[in-house]
Coordinates of C-alpha atoms and ligand atoms in Angstrom, one line a residue:
X251 CA 57.8 -28.0 -1.7
X252 CA 57.0 -30.2 -4.7
X253 CA 56.7 -33.1 -2.4
X254 CA 54.3 -31.4 -0.1
X255 CA 52.0 -30.6 -2.9
X256 CA 52.2 -34.2 -4.2
X257 CA 51.3 -35.3 -0.7
X258 CA 48.3 -33.3 -0.2
X259 CA 46.7 -34.1 -3.6
X260 CA 47.1 -37.9 -2.7
X261 CA 45.5 -37.2 0.6
X262 CA 42.6 -35.8 -0.9
X263 CA 41.9 -38.1 -3.5
X264 CA 41.7 -40.8 -1.1
X265 CA 39.7 -39.3 1.6
X266 CA 37.2 -37.4 -0.9
X267 CA 35.9 -40.6 -2.3
X268 CA 35.7 -42.2 1.2
X269 CA 32.3 -43.8 1.8
X270 CA 30.6 -43.5 5.2
X271 CA 27.7 -46.0 5.1
X272 CA 25.0 -44.8 7.5
X273 CA 24.1 -48.4 8.6
X274 CA 27.8 -48.8 9.8
X275 CA 27.1 -45.8 12.2
X276 CA 23.9 -47.7 13.5
X277 CA 21.1 -46.2 11.0
X278 CA 17.9 -48.8 11.0
X279 CA 17.3 -49.3 7.2
X280 CA 13.8 -50.8 7.9
X281 CA 12.5 -47.4 8.9
X282 CA 11.0 -48.3 12.3
X283 CA 13.7 -46.6 14.6
X284 CA 14.8 -43.0 14.3
X285 CA 18.4 -42.6 13.2
X286 CA 19.1 -39.0 13.5
X287 CA 22.2 -39.4 15.6
X288 CA 23.7 -42.3 13.5
X289 CA 23.3 -40.2 10.2
X290 CA 24.6 -37.1 11.8
X291 CA 27.4 -39.2 13.3
X292 CA 28.2 -40.6 9.6
X293 CA 28.2 -36.9 8.6
X294 CA 30.6 -35.7 11.1
X295 CA 33.0 -38.6 10.8
X296 CA 33.3 -37.7 6.9
X297 CA 33.5 -34.1 7.6
X298 CA 36.4 -34.8 10.3
X299 CA 38.1 -36.6 7.3
X300 CA 38.0 -33.5 4.9
X301 CA 34.8 -35.0 3.5
X302 CA 33.3 -38.0 1.7
X303 CA 30.2 -39.8 0.5
X304 CA 27.6 -40.5 3.3
X305 CA 25.7 -43.5 1.9
X306 CA 22.2 -44.7 2.3
X307 CA 22.1 -48.3 1.1
X308 CA 18.7 -49.7 -0.1
X309 CA 15.9 -49.3 2.6
X310 CA 13.8 -46.8 4.6
X311 CA 15.1 -44.5 7.1
X312 CA 13.6 -42.2 9.7
X313 CA 15.2 -39.0 10.9
X314 CA 14.9 -35.7 12.7
X315 CA 17.0 -32.7 11.5
X316 CA 20.3 -33.2 10.1
X317 CA 23.3 -30.7 9.2
X318 CA 25.5 -31.1 6.4
X319 CA 29.2 -29.9 6.4
X320 CA 31.8 -29.0 3.6
X321 CA 32.7 -31.6 0.9
X322 CA 29.6 -34.0 2.1
X323 CA 27.8 -35.9 -0.5
X324 CA 24.6 -37.6 0.7
X325 CA 24.1 -40.3 -1.6
X326 CA 21.2 -42.5 -1.8
X327 CA 20.8 -45.9 -3.3
X328 CA 17.9 -46.4 -5.8
X329 CA 14.5 -46.1 -4.0
X330 CA 15.8 -45.3 -0.8
X331 CA 13.0 -43.6 1.4
X332 CA 13.9 -41.1 4.0
X333 CA 11.2 -40.0 6.2
X334 CA 11.4 -37.1 8.7
X335 CA 9.8 -37.2 12.2
X336 CA 6.8 -34.5 12.5
X337 CA 7.4 -33.8 16.2
X338 CA 8.2 -30.1 16.7
X339 CA 10.8 -30.9 19.4
X340 CA 13.0 -32.5 16.7
X341 CA 13.2 -28.9 15.0
X342 CA 13.7 -26.3 17.8
X343 CA 14.5 -22.5 17.1
X344 CA 17.9 -22.1 16.0
X345 CA 20.5 -19.4 16.6
X346 CA 23.9 -19.8 15.2
X347 CA 27.0 -18.0 14.1
X348 CA 28.4 -19.6 10.9
X349 CA 32.1 -20.0 9.8
X350 CA 31.9 -16.6 7.9
X351 CA 30.6 -14.6 10.9
X352 CA 27.0 -14.4 9.7
X353 CA 24.6 -15.0 12.2
X354 CA 21.5 -17.2 11.5
X355 CA 18.4 -17.1 13.5
X356 CA 15.4 -19.4 12.5
X357 CA 12.1 -20.2 14.1
X358 CA 12.8 -23.9 13.4
X359 CA 15.7 -25.9 12.6
X360 CA 15.3 -27.1 9.0
X361 CA 14.9 -30.8 8.3
X362 CA 18.3 -30.8 6.2
X363 CA 20.6 -27.8 6.6
X364 CA 24.0 -26.3 5.5
X365 CA 24.9 -23.1 6.9
X366 CA 28.4 -21.7 5.6
X367 CA 29.7 -24.8 4.5
X368 CA 30.8 -25.5 1.0
X369 CA 31.1 -28.3 -1.9
X370 CA 27.7 -30.2 -1.0
X371 CA 25.9 -32.7 -3.0
X372 CA 22.5 -34.5 -2.3
X373 CA 22.0 -37.2 -5.1
X374 CA 20.2 -40.5 -6.0
X375 CA 16.6 -41.6 -6.9
X376 CA 15.3 -41.4 -3.4
X377 CA 12.3 -40.0 -1.8
X378 CA 12.6 -37.6 0.9
X379 CA 9.3 -37.1 3.0
X380 CA 8.8 -34.3 5.3
X381 CA 5.4 -35.5 6.7
X382 CA 4.1 -32.2 5.9
X383 CA 0.6 -33.1 6.5
X384 CA 0.7 -33.3 10.2
X385 CA 2.5 -29.7 10.0
X386 CA -0.2 -27.9 7.9
X387 CA -3.0 -29.3 10.1
X388 CA -1.2 -28.6 13.4
X389 CA 0.0 -25.0 12.0
X390 CA -2.2 -23.9 9.4
X391 CA -1.5 -20.8 7.1
X392 CA -0.2 -18.1 7.6
X393 CA 1.9 -19.7 10.2
X394 CA 5.8 -20.4 10.0
X395 CA 6.8 -24.2 9.7
X396 CA 10.3 -25.7 9.2
X397 CA 12.0 -25.6 5.7
X398 CA 12.6 -28.8 4.4
X399 CA 16.2 -28.1 2.7
X400 CA 17.6 -24.8 3.7
X401 CA 21.1 -23.8 2.2
X402 CA 22.7 -20.7 3.2
X403 CA 26.2 -19.1 2.3
X404 CA 27.3 -22.6 0.5
X405 CA 29.3 -22.5 -2.7
X406 CA 29.2 -25.3 -4.8
X407 CA 26.1 -27.3 -4.3
X408 CA 24.6 -30.0 -6.4
X409 CA 21.0 -31.5 -6.0
X410 CA 20.4 -34.5 -8.3
X411 CA 17.5 -36.7 -9.0
X412 CA 16.1 -36.8 -5.4
X413 CA 12.2 -36.5 -5.0
X414 CA 11.1 -34.0 -2.3
X415 CA 7.7 -34.6 -0.9
X416 CA 5.5 -33.2 1.7
X417 CA 7.4 -30.2 2.9
X418 CA 6.2 -28.4 6.0
X419 CA 7.1 -25.2 4.3
X420 CA 9.5 -24.3 1.3
X421 CA 10.9 -27.4 -0.1
X422 CA 14.3 -26.1 -1.2
X423 CA 15.4 -22.8 0.2
X424 CA 18.6 -21.4 -0.8
X425 CA 20.2 -17.9 0.2
X426 CA 23.5 -16.4 -0.6
X427 CA 24.6 -19.4 -2.4
X428 CA 27.1 -19.5 -5.4
X429 CA 27.5 -22.1 -8.2
X430 CA 24.6 -24.1 -7.8
X431 CA 23.2 -27.0 -10.1
X432 CA 19.7 -28.4 -9.4
X433 CA 19.0 -31.3 -11.7
X434 CA 16.2 -33.5 -12.4
X435 CA 14.6 -33.4 -8.8
X436 CA 11.2 -33.8 -8.4
X437 CA 9.2 -31.8 -5.9
X438 CA 5.4 -33.0 -4.9
X439 CA 3.1 -31.2 -2.5
X440 CA -0.6 -30.8 -2.4
X441 CA -1.9 -28.2 -4.9
X442 CA -3.3 -25.0 -3.3
X443 CA -4.6 -22.3 -5.5
X444 CA -5.3 -19.7 -2.9
X445 CA -3.3 -17.1 -0.7
X446 CA -2.2 -17.6 2.0
X447 CA -1.5 -21.2 1.4
X448 CA 0.9 -23.5 3.1
X449 CA 3.8 -21.7 1.8
X450 CA 5.4 -24.7 0.1
X451 CA 7.3 -23.0 -2.6
X452 CA 9.3 -25.6 -4.6
X453 CA 12.5 -23.9 -5.0
X454 CA 13.3 -20.7 -3.4
X455 CA 16.3 -18.8 -4.4
X456 CA 17.3 -15.6 -2.6
X457 CA 20.3 -13.7 -3.4
X458 CA 22.2 -16.5 -5.2
X459 CA 24.9 -16.2 -8.1
X460 CA 25.3 -18.8 -11.0
X461 CA 22.3 -21.1 -10.5
X462 CA 21.4 -23.6 -13.1
X463 CA 18.1 -25.4 -12.7
X464 CA 17.4 -28.3 -15.2
X465 CA 14.9 -31.0 -15.8
X466 CA 13.2 -30.4 -12.6
X467 CA 9.3 -31.6 -12.2
X468 CA 7.4 -29.5 -9.6
X469 CA 3.8 -29.6 -8.5
X470 CA 3.2 -27.7 -5.3
X471 CA 1.1 -25.5 -3.0
X472 CA 2.9 -22.0 -3.7
X473 CA 5.5 -21.0 -6.4
X474 CA 7.0 -23.7 -8.3
X475 CA 10.2 -21.6 -8.5
X476 CA 10.7 -18.4 -6.9
X477 CA 13.7 -15.9 -7.2
X478 CA 14.3 -13.3 -4.7
X479 CA 17.1 -11.0 -3.5
X480 CA 17.7 -9.2 0.0
X481 CA 19.4 -7.0 1.9
X482 CA 22.1 -8.6 4.4
X483 CA 23.7 -6.3 7.0
X484 CA 22.9 -3.3 4.9
X485 CA 24.3 -4.8 1.7
X486 CA 21.9 -5.4 -1.2
X487 CA 23.1 -9.0 -2.5
X488 CA 21.5 -9.6 -5.9
X489 CA 20.6 -12.7 -7.7
X490 CA 22.3 -13.0 -11.0
X491 CA 23.3 -15.5 -13.8
X492 CA 20.4 -17.8 -13.4
X493 CA 19.3 -20.4 -16.0
X494 CA 16.3 -22.3 -15.7
X495 CA 15.4 -24.9 -18.5
X496 CA 13.8 -28.1 -19.6
X497 CA 11.5 -28.2 -16.7
X498 CA 8.1 -29.0 -16.1
X499 CA 5.6 -27.4 -13.5
X500 CA 1.9 -28.6 -12.8
X501 CA 0.1 -27.0 -9.6
X502 CA 1.7 -23.8 -8.2
X503 CA 0.9 -20.2 -7.6
X504 CA 3.6 -19.3 -10.3
X505 CA 5.5 -21.4 -12.7
X506 CA 8.7 -19.1 -12.3
X507 CA 8.0 -16.0 -9.9
X508 CA 10.5 -13.1 -9.4
X509 CA 10.0 -11.1 -6.0
X510 CA 8.3 -9.7 -4.5
X511 CA 11.6 -9.6 -2.3
X512 CA 13.6 -7.7 -5.0
X513 CA 15.8 -5.5 -2.5
X514 CA 19.2 -6.9 -3.7
X515 CA 18.2 -6.6 -7.1
X516 CA 18.0 -9.6 -9.9
X517 CA 19.3 -9.7 -13.5
X518 CA 20.6 -12.0 -16.1
X519 CA 18.0 -14.5 -15.7
X520 CA 16.9 -17.0 -18.5
X521 CA 13.9 -19.2 -18.3
X522 CA 13.5 -21.6 -21.4
X523 CA 12.1 -24.6 -22.8
X524 CA 9.6 -25.3 -19.9
X525 CA 6.1 -26.4 -19.8
X526 CA 3.6 -24.9 -17.2
X527 CA 0.5 -27.1 -16.9
X528 CA -2.0 -25.8 -14.5
X529 CA -0.3 -23.2 -12.6
X530 CA -2.0 -20.0 -11.3
X531 CA 0.1 -17.6 -13.3
X532 CA 2.7 -18.4 -15.6
X533 CA 5.4 -15.9 -15.4
X534 CA 5.2 -13.3 -12.5
X535 CA 7.6 -10.5 -11.6
X536 CA 6.4 -8.9 -8.5
X537 CA 7.4 -6.1 -6.1
X538 CA 6.0 -3.2 -4.3
X539 CA 7.1 0.0 -2.6
X540 CA 9.2 -0.4 0.2
X541 CA 11.2 -3.3 -1.3
X542 CA 13.4 -1.5 -3.6
X543 CA 15.9 -3.1 -6.1
X544 CA 16.2 -3.2 -9.8
X545 CA 15.1 -6.2 -11.9
X546 CA 16.7 -6.1 -15.3
X547 CA 17.8 -8.3 -18.3
X548 CA 15.5 -11.2 -18.0
X549 CA 14.9 -13.4 -20.9
X550 CA 12.1 -16.1 -21.2
X551 CA 11.7 -18.0 -24.3
X552 CA 10.1 -21.3 -25.8
X553 CA 7.7 -21.8 -23.1
X554 CA 4.3 -23.5 -23.3
X555 CA 1.6 -22.6 -20.6
X556 CA -1.5 -24.2 -20.6
X557 CA -4.5 -24.4 -18.3
X558 CA -3.5 -21.2 -16.1
X559 CA -6.0 -20.1 -13.4
X560 CA -5.2 -16.5 -13.4
X561 CA -2.8 -14.1 -15.8
X562 CA -0.4 -15.6 -18.2
X563 CA 2.2 -13.1 -18.0
X564 CA 2.2 -10.5 -15.1
X565 CA 4.7 -7.8 -14.2
X566 CA 3.8 -5.5 -11.2
X567 CA 5.5 -3.1 -8.8
X568 CA 2.2 -2.7 -7.0
X569 CA 1.9 -6.3 -5.5
X570 CA 1.1 -6.0 -1.9
X571 CA 0.9 -9.8 -1.3
X572 CA -2.7 -10.1 -2.3
X573 CA -4.6 -10.3 -5.7
X574 CA -6.8 -7.6 -4.6
X575 CA -3.6 -5.5 -4.3
X576 CA -3.2 -6.0 -8.0
X577 CA -6.4 -4.5 -9.0
X578 CA -6.1 -1.4 -6.5
X579 CA -5.9 1.7 -8.8
X580 CA -5.4 4.2 -6.4
X581 CA -1.6 4.8 -6.6
X582 CA -0.6 8.3 -5.6
X583 CA 2.8 9.4 -7.0
X584 CA 5.6 9.2 -4.3
X585 CA 9.2 10.6 -4.9
X586 CA 11.5 8.1 -5.9
X587 CA 13.9 6.8 -3.0
X588 CA 15.4 3.8 -1.8
X589 CA 12.1 2.3 -1.2
X590 CA 11.2 2.4 -5.2
X591 CA 11.5 -0.9 -7.2
X592 CA 12.5 -0.7 -10.8
X593 CA 11.8 -3.2 -13.4
X594 CA 12.9 -2.9 -17.1
X595 CA 14.5 -4.6 -20.1
X596 CA 12.7 -7.7 -20.4
X597 CA 12.1 -10.2 -23.2
X598 CA 9.4 -12.7 -23.8
X599 CA 9.9 -15.0 -27.1
X600 CA 8.1 -18.1 -28.3
X601 CA 5.4 -18.5 -25.6
X602 CA 2.0 -20.1 -26.1
X603 CA -0.7 -21.1 -23.9
X604 CA -4.1 -20.3 -22.4
X605 CA -5.0 -18.1 -19.2
X606 CA -8.4 -17.4 -17.6
X607 CA -7.6 -13.8 -16.7
X608 CA -5.6 -11.1 -18.9
X609 CA -2.9 -12.8 -21.0
X610 CA -0.4 -9.9 -20.4
X611 CA -0.9 -7.5 -17.3
X612 CA 1.7 -5.0 -16.6
X613 CA 1.3 -2.2 -14.0
X614 CA 3.9 0.0 -12.7
X615 CA 4.0 2.8 -10.1
X616 CA 3.5 6.3 -11.2
X617 CA 7.0 7.2 -10.2
X618 CA 8.5 4.2 -11.7
X619 CA 7.1 2.8 -14.8
X620 CA 7.8 -0.7 -15.9
X621 CA 10.2 -0.2 -19.1
X622 CA 11.4 -1.8 -22.3
X623 CA 9.2 -5.1 -22.2
X624 CA 9.3 -6.9 -25.4
X625 CA 7.0 -9.7 -26.5
X626 CA 8.0 -11.6 -29.8
X627 CA 5.8 -14.6 -31.0
X628 CA 3.7 -14.6 -27.8
X629 CA 0.2 -16.1 -28.3
X630 CA -1.7 -16.9 -25.1
X631 CA -5.6 -17.3 -25.5
X632 CA -7.9 -15.4 -22.9
X633 CA -11.2 -13.8 -22.9
X634 CA -9.6 -10.8 -21.5
X635 CA -7.4 -8.1 -23.1
X636 CA -3.9 -6.9 -22.4
X637 CA -3.9 -4.7 -19.5
X638 CA -1.2 -2.0 -19.2
X639 CA -0.7 1.0 -16.8
X640 CA 2.4 2.9 -15.7
X641 CA 4.5 1.7 -18.5
X642 CA 6.9 2.6 -21.1
X643 CA 8.2 1.0 -24.3
X644 CA 6.1 -2.1 -24.4
X645 CA 6.2 -4.0 -27.8
X646 CA 3.7 -6.7 -28.3
X647 CA 4.2 -8.9 -31.4
X648 CA 5.5 -5.8 -33.3
X649 CA 3.1 -3.4 -31.8
X650 CA 4.4 -0.5 -29.6
X651 CA 2.0 0.2 -26.6
Ligands
LIG703 C1 37.5 -29.9 1.3 O1 38.3 -30.7 0.2 C2 39.4 -29.8 -0.1 C3 40.2 -30.4 -1.2 O2 39.4 -30.5 -2.3 C4 40.2 -29.6 1.2 O3 41.2 -28.9 0.6 C5 39.5 -28.8 2.1 O4 40.2 -29.0 3.4 C6 38.2 -29.7 2.5 N1 37.4 -28.9 3.5 C7 37.0 -29.2 4.7 C8 36.4 -28.5 5.5 O5 37.5 -30.4 5.2
LIG704 C1 35.7 -26.8 -1.7 O1 36.3 -27.6 -2.7 C2 37.4 -26.7 -3.4 C3 37.9 -27.5 -4.3 O2 37.9 -28.8 -4.2 C4 38.4 -26.5 -2.2 O3 39.4 -25.6 -2.7 C5 37.6 -25.8 -1.1 O4 38.4 -25.7 0.0 C6 36.5 -26.4 -0.5 N1 36.0 -25.6 0.3 C7 35.7 -26.0 1.6 C8 35.1 -25.1 2.7 O5 36.2 -27.0 2.1
LIG705 C1 24.4 -14.7 -17.7 O1 24.3 -15.9 -17.0 C2 24.7 -17.3 -17.9 C3 24.3 -18.2 -17.0 O2 23.0 -18.5 -16.9 C4 26.1 -17.1 -18.0 O3 26.7 -18.2 -18.9 C5 26.5 -15.6 -18.8 O4 27.9 -15.6 -18.9 C6 25.8 -14.3 -18.1 N1 26.2 -13.3 -18.8 C7 26.6 -12.1 -18.4 C8 26.6 -11.1 -19.3 O5 27.3 -12.2 -17.3
LIG706 C1 7.1 -35.0 -14.8 O1 6.2 -35.9 -14.1 C2 5.1 -36.3 -14.8 C3 4.6 -37.2 -14.0 O2 4.3 -37.0 -12.8 C4 5.6 -36.8 -16.0 O3 4.6 -37.1 -16.8 C5 6.5 -35.8 -16.9 O4 7.0 -36.5 -18.1 C6 7.5 -35.3 -16.0 N1 8.3 -34.2 -16.7 C7 9.7 -34.1 -16.8 C8 10.2 -32.9 -17.6 O5 10.4 -35.0 -16.4
LIG707 C1 -1.2 -31.1 -19.2 O1 -1.5 -32.0 -18.2 C2 -2.6 -32.8 -18.7 C3 -3.0 -33.9 -17.9 O2 -2.9 -33.5 -16.3 C4 -2.4 -33.6 -20.0 O3 -3.5 -34.1 -20.6 C5 -2.0 -32.6 -21.0 O4 -1.3 -33.3 -22.1 C6 -0.6 -31.8 -20.4 N1 -0.3 -30.7 -21.4 C7 0.9 -30.3 -21.6 C8 1.3 -29.2 -22.7 O5 1.7 -30.8 -21.2
LIG708 C1 -3.5 -5.1 -0.5 O1 -4.4 -4.0 -1.2 C2 -5.8 -4.4 -1.2 C3 -6.6 -3.5 -2.0 O2 -6.3 -2.1 -1.6 C4 -6.3 -4.3 0.2 O3 -7.6 -4.8 0.3 C5 -5.3 -5.2 1.0 O4 -5.7 -5.3 2.4 C6 -3.9 -5.0 1.0 N1 -3.1 -6.1 1.7 C7 -2.0 -5.7 2.4 C8 -1.3 -6.9 2.9 O5 -1.7 -4.6 2.4
LIG709 C1 15.6 -3.1 -24.0 O1 15.6 -4.6 -23.4 C2 16.7 -5.4 -24.1 C3 16.7 -6.8 -23.5 O2 15.5 -7.3 -23.4 C4 18.1 -4.8 -24.3 O3 18.8 -5.7 -25.0 C5 17.9 -3.4 -24.8 O4 19.4 -3.0 -24.7 C6 17.0 -2.6 -23.9 N1 16.9 -1.2 -24.7 C7 17.2 -0.2 -24.0 C8 16.8 1.0 -24.7 O5 17.5 -0.1 -22.8
LIG710 C1 -3.5 3.9 -13.7 O1 -2.6 4.3 -12.7 C2 -2.8 5.5 -12.1 C3 -2.1 5.7 -11.0 O2 -0.9 5.9 -11.3 C4 -4.5 5.6 -11.8 O3 -4.7 6.9 -11.4 C5 -5.3 5.3 -13.1 O4 -6.5 5.1 -12.7 C6 -4.8 3.9 -13.7 N1 -5.7 3.6 -14.6 C7 -6.3 2.4 -14.9 C8 -7.0 2.1 -16.1 O5 -6.4 1.7 -14.2

């Protein structure tokens, strides 16, 4: 028995560090020939050997959709450029039953995907270019387009140092993932200040646990970071234990947004030491009747938000997907039921900046007030006033409202 354990340990230390150089599998490093199959062959060979490092040496590469598997690291040499083909035939509709029995159905195969595998890393100072321009023109909003990095049901994920540029739709989309670290990645897409935009959320996290995002730098055409939570096979899967810090957001609909998909609930989220420079709203928590779910124990502190184009901090359970919906005052009472969203116990501390619309805007539902929201040392300049409706126990810089 002892000998057996010793043997497997040795086996893994050898195989896990094995390097699978994509050029050895036939990938063209000048970027002139597509090398989708060569990249996938390298990944599959590494996976067959219980995992390894799939390495892209210095150069340029052109690819279609690739699939990551367990124990795979995509490792890019400095300044590698990986461009994705923009022919829709490369990204057909996808329907697949993954190792844990869940079924995944998508209108397009993502550019890079991992479904139901674990221990995945993508790292290196490389540029991943999704050729979004062609997609946005071909399928303008509100069309659906392929997601760049779509990662579902993965445990242990690390994204480090990569730049993701021109995504057809969401840049990074994680669903039902646990133990995620996203470090120093950069996301660049054209600004888009109106809805519906091209839907290029920077990092979109849905029903994930233990997520640490640090040092990211995002400028995009939708939310820079969005946190959601969903219902899957009648089970509410919450998003919990999230830390977002030391990050810098430029263009985007929200610097960090929560919701409006809140059905699974979200709790224990901290956002700290961030700069938002030119987003529409700074911090936005949104939901509506029909979504359900509880959002609680969220803490935002040490955030500078300058040059915002709309509200500084907005919390609303009446958000119907449009700004007009936020200003609809015609809300009838409804009995509380599983459709009702709840928001409570949120703290904002040491927040400075300026906004064009209300510095603080909170609107709940008649049957579900937004409760226990504390603002301490929050200074947001605006020519508008604070606006509150259907709220309880709101304390702003020491004053109870
Ligand atoms: C991943 O690596 C672990 C060792 O760390 C090994 O036990 C496991 O079998 C590998 N998984 C796959 C799918 O090869
Ligand atoms: C992920 O890595 C852990 C630790 O090395 C290992 O125990 C587990 O089997 C791996 N998961 C998969 C699906 O290979
Ligand atoms: C909240 O999440 C953080 C990670 O951001 C974690 O360290 C902490 O233990 C969590 N707190 C609770 C009460 O679970
Ligand atoms: C983000 O990128 C901009 C340049 O595009 C740079 O000026 C800024 O320092 C970066 N911020 C961080 C936190 O990396
Ligand atoms: C915001 O960005 C502008 C340039 O785009 C820069 O001049 C300014 O210093 C930035 N502000 C902060 C607080 O980072
Ligand atoms: C949202 O509410 C506004 C104002 O009542 C309305 O004009 C708009 O059509 C609604 N949008 C949706 C998607 O229901
Ligand atoms: C109000 O929210 C804070 C977190 O912001 C929490 O610590 C406190 O217990 C809450 N108070 C009540 C009465 O729930
Ligand atoms: C507050 O909301 C109620 C419905 O819950 C509505 O009747 C009232 O007009 C709103 N007040 C303002 C000032 O918008």
